[in-house]
């Protein structure tokens, strides 16, 4: 039995026993959580939002559901179970890379190939940030800037005043 979502949204005793078998590893004692709290955890771990899991577990007050999720033992159990699910699924960079390479192999045109290569580069951090030169000019009033001579505007922009002079052949 796996804690991952099954076809039904019901929680059976077998599901609860499976959950309880993880408690010692999560730092939770068997008697620390109620049956309703266990059901709440199971519904939430299977993909329901906190509110939906609370309704499914039989809670009437949704504010109380959010308080239950703040309990240290509940948050410990949820975090441990999420980690277990990540390990069960085993999706990591290598898996993603393999999937991207398969998509590249199956690509129908150059655009699809390029998109896959771009995604691979992002995944592996191969894109270097572009170092574009940025000029920031702080101006109090536009009218003041409009009245400045070209030489002063060039100075503000950090460009030599000979920048506008045409270069003749030598």
PDB file of C-alpha atoms in Angstrom:
ATOM      1  CA  UNK A   1       0.000   0.000   0.000  1.00  0.00           C
ATOM      2  CA  UNK A   2       1.323   3.412  -0.899  1.00  0.00           C
ATOM      3  CA  UNK A   3       0.434   6.788   0.578  1.00  0.00           C
ATOM      4  CA  UNK A   4       0.175   8.199  -2.934  1.00  0.00           C
ATOM      5  CA  UNK A   5      -3.325   9.038  -4.214  1.00  0.00           C
ATOM      6  CA  UNK A   6      -5.423   6.070  -5.186  1.00  0.00           C
ATOM      7  CA  UNK A   7      -8.666   6.031  -7.171  1.00  0.00           C
ATOM      8  CA  UNK A   8     -10.896   6.634  -4.150  1.00  0.00           C
ATOM      9  CA  UNK A   9     -10.907   9.541  -1.760  1.00  0.00           C
ATOM     10  CA  UNK A  10     -11.845   7.366   1.207  1.00  0.00           C
ATOM     11  CA  UNK A  11      -9.387   6.565   3.960  1.00  0.00           C
ATOM     12  CA  UNK A  12      -9.471   2.937   5.039  1.00  0.00           C
ATOM     13  CA  UNK A  13      -8.088   1.386   8.191  1.00  0.00           C
ATOM     14  CA  UNK A  14      -5.346  -0.082   6.035  1.00  0.00           C
ATOM     15  CA  UNK A  15      -4.372   3.446   4.948  1.00  0.00           C
ATOM     16  CA  UNK A  16      -4.277   4.568   8.573  1.00  0.00           C
ATOM     17  CA  UNK A  17      -2.115   1.588   9.562  1.00  0.00           C
ATOM     18  CA  UNK A  18       0.281   2.437   6.730  1.00  0.00           C
ATOM     19  CA  UNK A  19       0.428   6.035   7.971  1.00  0.00           C
ATOM     20  CA  UNK A  20       0.977   4.907  11.558  1.00  0.00           C
ATOM     21  CA  UNK A  21       3.874   2.706  10.482  1.00  0.00           C
ATOM     22  CA  UNK A  22       5.722   5.899   9.473  1.00  0.00           C
ATOM     23  CA  UNK A  23       5.130   7.694  12.791  1.00  0.00           C
ATOM     24  CA  UNK A  24       8.240   6.412  14.631  1.00  0.00           C
ATOM     25  CA  UNK A  25      10.437   7.714  11.792  1.00  0.00           C
ATOM     26  CA  UNK A  26       8.624  11.041  11.761  1.00  0.00           C
ATOM     27  CA  UNK A  27       9.101  11.500  15.514  1.00  0.00           C
ATOM     28  CA  UNK A  28       5.403  11.040  16.318  1.00  0.00           C
ATOM     29  CA  UNK A  29       4.052   8.604  18.900  1.00  0.00           C
ATOM     30  CA  UNK A  30       1.024   6.506  18.022  1.00  0.00           C
ATOM     31  CA  UNK A  31      -1.198   8.073  20.689  1.00  0.00           C
ATOM     32  CA  UNK A  32      -0.302  11.690  19.831  1.00  0.00           C
ATOM     33  CA  UNK A  33      -2.706  12.061  16.899  1.00  0.00           C
ATOM     34  CA  UNK A  34      -6.424  11.455  16.808  1.00  0.00           C
ATOM     35  CA  UNK A  35      -8.092   9.381  14.095  1.00  0.00           C
ATOM     36  CA  UNK A  36      -9.484  12.602  12.622  1.00  0.00           C
ATOM     37  CA  UNK A  37      -6.001  14.156  12.514  1.00  0.00           C
ATOM     38  CA  UNK A  38      -4.635  11.043  10.812  1.00  0.00           C
ATOM     39  CA  UNK A  39      -7.404  11.241   8.218  1.00  0.00           C
ATOM     40  CA  UNK A  40      -6.630  14.946   7.755  1.00  0.00           C
ATOM     41  CA  UNK A  41      -2.957  14.168   7.075  1.00  0.00           C
ATOM     42  CA  UNK A  42      -3.806  11.378   4.638  1.00  0.00           C
ATOM     43  CA  UNK A  43      -6.211  13.526   2.624  1.00  0.00           C
ATOM     44  CA  UNK A  44      -3.712  16.399   2.525  1.00  0.00           C
ATOM     45  CA  UNK A  45      -0.770  14.172   1.534  1.00  0.00           C
ATOM     46  CA  UNK A  46      -2.865  12.747  -1.302  1.00  0.00           C
ATOM     47  CA  UNK A  47      -3.119  16.176  -2.871  1.00  0.00           C
ATOM     48  CA  UNK A  48      -6.094  17.916  -1.284  1.00  0.00           C
ATOM     49  CA  UNK A  49      -5.784  21.471  -0.062  1.00  0.00           C
ATOM     50  CA  UNK A  50      -5.827  21.972   3.687  1.00  0.00           C
ATOM     51  CA  UNK A  51      -9.427  23.167   3.581  1.00  0.00           C
ATOM     52  CA  UNK A  52     -10.601  20.276   1.379  1.00  0.00           C
ATOM     53  CA  UNK A  53      -8.722  17.766   3.542  1.00  0.00           C
ATOM     54  CA  UNK A  54     -10.361  19.253   6.628  1.00  0.00           C
ATOM     55  CA  UNK A  55     -13.837  18.923   5.127  1.00  0.00           C
ATOM     56  CA  UNK A  56     -13.094  15.361   3.996  1.00  0.00           C
ATOM     57  CA  UNK A  57     -11.794  14.468   7.464  1.00  0.00           C
ATOM     58  CA  UNK A  58     -15.008  15.782   9.044  1.00  0.00           C
ATOM     59  CA  UNK A  59     -13.918  19.121  10.478  1.00  0.00           C
ATOM     60  CA  UNK A  60     -16.715  21.703  10.631  1.00  0.00           C
ATOM     61  CA  UNK A  61     -14.591  24.787  11.337  1.00  0.00           C
ATOM     62  CA  UNK A  62     -11.946  25.515   8.692  1.00  0.00           C
ATOM     63  CA  UNK A  63     -10.110  27.923  11.000  1.00  0.00           C
ATOM     64  CA  UNK A  64      -9.606  25.001  13.356  1.00  0.00           C
ATOM     65  CA  UNK A  65      -8.177  22.945  10.460  1.00  0.00           C
ATOM     66  CA  UNK A  66      -5.473  25.547   9.879  1.00  0.00           C
ATOM     67  CA  UNK A  67      -4.680  25.525  13.607  1.00  0.00           C
ATOM     68  CA  UNK A  68      -4.376  21.721  13.525  1.00  0.00           C
ATOM     69  CA  UNK A  69      -1.845  21.964  10.693  1.00  0.00           C
ATOM     70  CA  UNK A  70       0.234  24.320  12.869  1.00  0.00           C
ATOM     71  CA  UNK A  71       0.648  21.678  15.589  1.00  0.00           C
ATOM     72  CA  UNK A  72       4.309  20.583  15.709  1.00  0.00           C
ATOM     73  CA  UNK A  73       3.528  16.854  15.495  1.00  0.00           C
ATOM     74  CA  UNK A  74       1.202  17.343  12.509  1.00  0.00           C
ATOM     75  CA  UNK A  75       3.715  19.477  10.624  1.00  0.00           C
ATOM     76  CA  UNK A  76       6.488  16.960  11.469  1.00  0.00           C
ATOM     77  CA  UNK A  77       4.421  14.089  10.108  1.00  0.00           C
ATOM     78  CA  UNK A  78       3.410  15.979   6.955  1.00  0.00           C
ATOM     79  CA  UNK A  79       6.994  17.042   6.218  1.00  0.00           C
ATOM     80  CA  UNK A  80       8.323  13.520   6.758  1.00  0.00           C
ATOM     81  CA  UNK A  81       5.632  11.999   4.506  1.00  0.00           C
ATOM     82  CA  UNK A  82       6.310  14.538   1.768  1.00  0.00           C
ATOM     83  CA  UNK A  83       9.998  13.650   1.875  1.00  0.00           C
ATOM     84  CA  UNK A  84       9.121   9.952   1.674  1.00  0.00           C
ATOM     85  CA  UNK A  85       6.920  10.594  -1.346  1.00  0.00           C
ATOM     86  CA  UNK A  86       9.721  12.523  -3.072  1.00  0.00           C
ATOM     87  CA  UNK A  87      12.047   9.581  -2.505  1.00  0.00           C
ATOM     88  CA  UNK A  88       9.376   7.151  -3.696  1.00  0.00           C
ATOM     89  CA  UNK A  89       8.882   9.102  -6.909  1.00  0.00           C
ATOM     90  CA  UNK A  90      12.642   9.666  -7.348  1.00  0.00           C
ATOM     91  CA  UNK A  91      12.348  12.677  -9.621  1.00  0.00           C
ATOM     92  CA  UNK A  92      15.612  14.584  -9.707  1.00  0.00           C
ATOM     93  CA  UNK A  93      17.912  16.386 -12.149  1.00  0.00           C
ATOM     94  CA  UNK A  94      19.024  13.123 -13.718  1.00  0.00           C
ATOM     95  CA  UNK A  95      15.444  12.060 -14.358  1.00  0.00           C
ATOM     96  CA  UNK A  96      14.588  15.484 -15.767  1.00  0.00           C
ATOM     97  CA  UNK A  97      17.682  15.402 -17.982  1.00  0.00           C
ATOM     98  CA  UNK A  98      16.759  11.975 -19.305  1.00  0.00           C
ATOM     99  CA  UNK A  99      13.246  13.181 -20.075  1.00  0.00           C
ATOM    100  CA  UNK A 100      14.543  16.286 -21.842  1.00  0.00           C
ATOM    101  CA  UNK A 101      16.947  14.200 -23.927  1.00  0.00           C
ATOM    102  CA  UNK A 102      14.090  11.894 -24.910  1.00  0.00           C
ATOM    103  CA  UNK A 103      12.025  14.930 -25.903  1.00  0.00           C
ATOM    104  CA  UNK A 104      14.979  16.194 -27.945  1.00  0.00           C
ATOM    105  CA  UNK A 105      15.248  12.849 -29.719  1.00  0.00           C
ATOM    106  CA  UNK A 106      11.545  12.937 -30.581  1.00  0.00           C
ATOM    107  CA  UNK A 107      11.455  16.602 -31.614  1.00  0.00           C
ATOM    108  CA  UNK A 108       9.982  17.228 -35.034  1.00  0.00           C
ATOM    109  CA  UNK A 109      11.764  20.458 -35.912  1.00  0.00           C
ATOM    110  CA  UNK A 110      14.586  22.781 -34.948  1.00  0.00           C
ATOM    111  CA  UNK A 111      12.348  24.954 -32.748  1.00  0.00           C
ATOM    112  CA  UNK A 112      11.431  22.008 -30.556  1.00  0.00           C
ATOM    113  CA  UNK A 113      15.104  20.977 -30.365  1.00  0.00           C
ATOM    114  CA  UNK A 114      16.120  24.499 -29.379  1.00  0.00           C
ATOM    115  CA  UNK A 115      13.459  24.631 -26.647  1.00  0.00           C
ATOM    116  CA  UNK A 116      14.686  21.354 -25.180  1.00  0.00           C
ATOM    117  CA  UNK A 117      18.312  22.512 -25.235  1.00  0.00           C
ATOM    118  CA  UNK A 118      17.309  25.789 -23.557  1.00  0.00           C
ATOM    119  CA  UNK A 119      15.458  23.842 -20.855  1.00  0.00           C
ATOM    120  CA  UNK A 120      18.461  21.579 -20.303  1.00  0.00           C
ATOM    121  CA  UNK A 121      20.743  24.601 -19.966  1.00  0.00           C
ATOM    122  CA  UNK A 122      18.410  26.174 -17.401  1.00  0.00           C
ATOM    123  CA  UNK A 123      18.154  22.909 -15.476  1.00  0.00           C
ATOM    124  CA  UNK A 124      21.935  22.587 -15.216  1.00  0.00           C
ATOM    125  CA  UNK A 125      22.605  26.302 -14.658  1.00  0.00           C
ATOM    126  CA  UNK A 126      24.578  26.752 -17.869  1.00  0.00           C
ATOM    127  CA  UNK A 127      23.078  30.100 -18.820  1.00  0.00           C
ATOM    128  CA  UNK A 128      25.369  32.933 -17.777  1.00  0.00           C
ATOM    129  CA  UNK A 129      23.529  36.119 -16.894  1.00  0.00           C
ATOM    130  CA  UNK A 130      23.879  38.800 -19.518  1.00  0.00           C
ATOM    131  CA  UNK A 131      25.961  41.740 -18.367  1.00  0.00           C
ATOM    132  CA  UNK A 132      24.306  44.552 -20.282  1.00  0.00           C
ATOM    133  CA  UNK A 133      25.473  48.063 -19.575  1.00  0.00           C
ATOM    134  CA  UNK A 134      22.776  50.040 -17.859  1.00  0.00           C
ATOM    135  CA  UNK A 135      22.659  53.800 -17.663  1.00  0.00           C
ATOM    136  CA  UNK A 136      20.404  55.263 -15.015  1.00  0.00           C
ATOM    137  CA  UNK A 137      19.653  58.949 -15.224  1.00  0.00           C
ATOM    138  CA  UNK A 138      17.781  60.540 -12.363  1.00  0.00           C
ATOM    139  CA  UNK A 139      16.016  63.683 -13.442  1.00  0.00           C
ATOM    140  CA  UNK A 140      13.868  65.909 -11.280  1.00  0.00           C
ATOM    141  CA  UNK A 141      11.978  67.509 -14.113  1.00  0.00           C
ATOM    142  CA  UNK A 142      11.725  66.599 -17.770  1.00  0.00           C
ATOM    143  CA  UNK A 143      11.663  70.280 -18.797  1.00  0.00           C
ATOM    144  CA  UNK A 144      15.036  70.837 -17.127  1.00  0.00           C
ATOM    145  CA  UNK A 145      16.499  67.913 -19.086  1.00  0.00           C
ATOM    146  CA  UNK A 146      15.034  69.147 -22.355  1.00  0.00           C
ATOM    147  CA  UNK A 147      16.815  72.499 -21.974  1.00  0.00           C
ATOM    148  CA  UNK A 148      20.281  71.058 -21.388  1.00  0.00           C
ATOM    149  CA  UNK A 149      22.843  71.348 -24.214  1.00  0.00           C
ATOM    150  CA  UNK A 150      24.053  68.206 -25.990  1.00  0.00           C
ATOM    151  CA  UNK A 151      27.447  68.328 -24.276  1.00  0.00           C
ATOM    152  CA  UNK A 152      25.803  68.257 -20.844  1.00  0.00           C
ATOM    153  CA  UNK A 153      23.479  65.392 -21.867  1.00  0.00           C
ATOM    154  CA  UNK A 154      26.481  63.418 -23.115  1.00  0.00           C
ATOM    155  CA  UNK A 155      28.288  64.049 -19.829  1.00  0.00           C
ATOM    156  CA  UNK A 156      25.284  62.785 -17.846  1.00  0.00           C
ATOM    157  CA  UNK A 157      25.122  59.667 -20.035  1.00  0.00           C
ATOM    158  CA  UNK A 158      28.830  59.055 -19.424  1.00  0.00           C
ATOM    159  CA  UNK A 159      29.853  59.467 -23.049  1.00  0.00           C
ATOM    160  CA  UNK A 160      32.669  61.681 -24.344  1.00  0.00           C
ATOM    161  CA  UNK A 161      31.532  64.900 -26.060  1.00  0.00           C
ATOM    162  CA  UNK A 162      33.391  63.882 -29.215  1.00  0.00           C
ATOM    163  CA  UNK A 163      30.939  61.001 -29.552  1.00  0.00           C
ATOM    164  CA  UNK A 164      28.668  63.010 -31.848  1.00  0.00           C
ATOM    165  CA  UNK A 165      31.500  64.234 -34.103  1.00  0.00           C
ATOM    166  CA  UNK A 166      31.676  62.365 -37.407  1.00  0.00           C
ATOM    167  CA  UNK A 167      34.849  60.370 -37.942  1.00  0.00           C
ATOM    168  CA  UNK A 168      36.423  61.091 -41.316  1.00  0.00           C
ATOM    169  CA  UNK A 169      38.807  58.862 -43.178  1.00  0.00           C
ATOM    170  CA  UNK A 170      42.412  59.410 -42.216  1.00  0.00           C
TER     171      UNK A 170
END
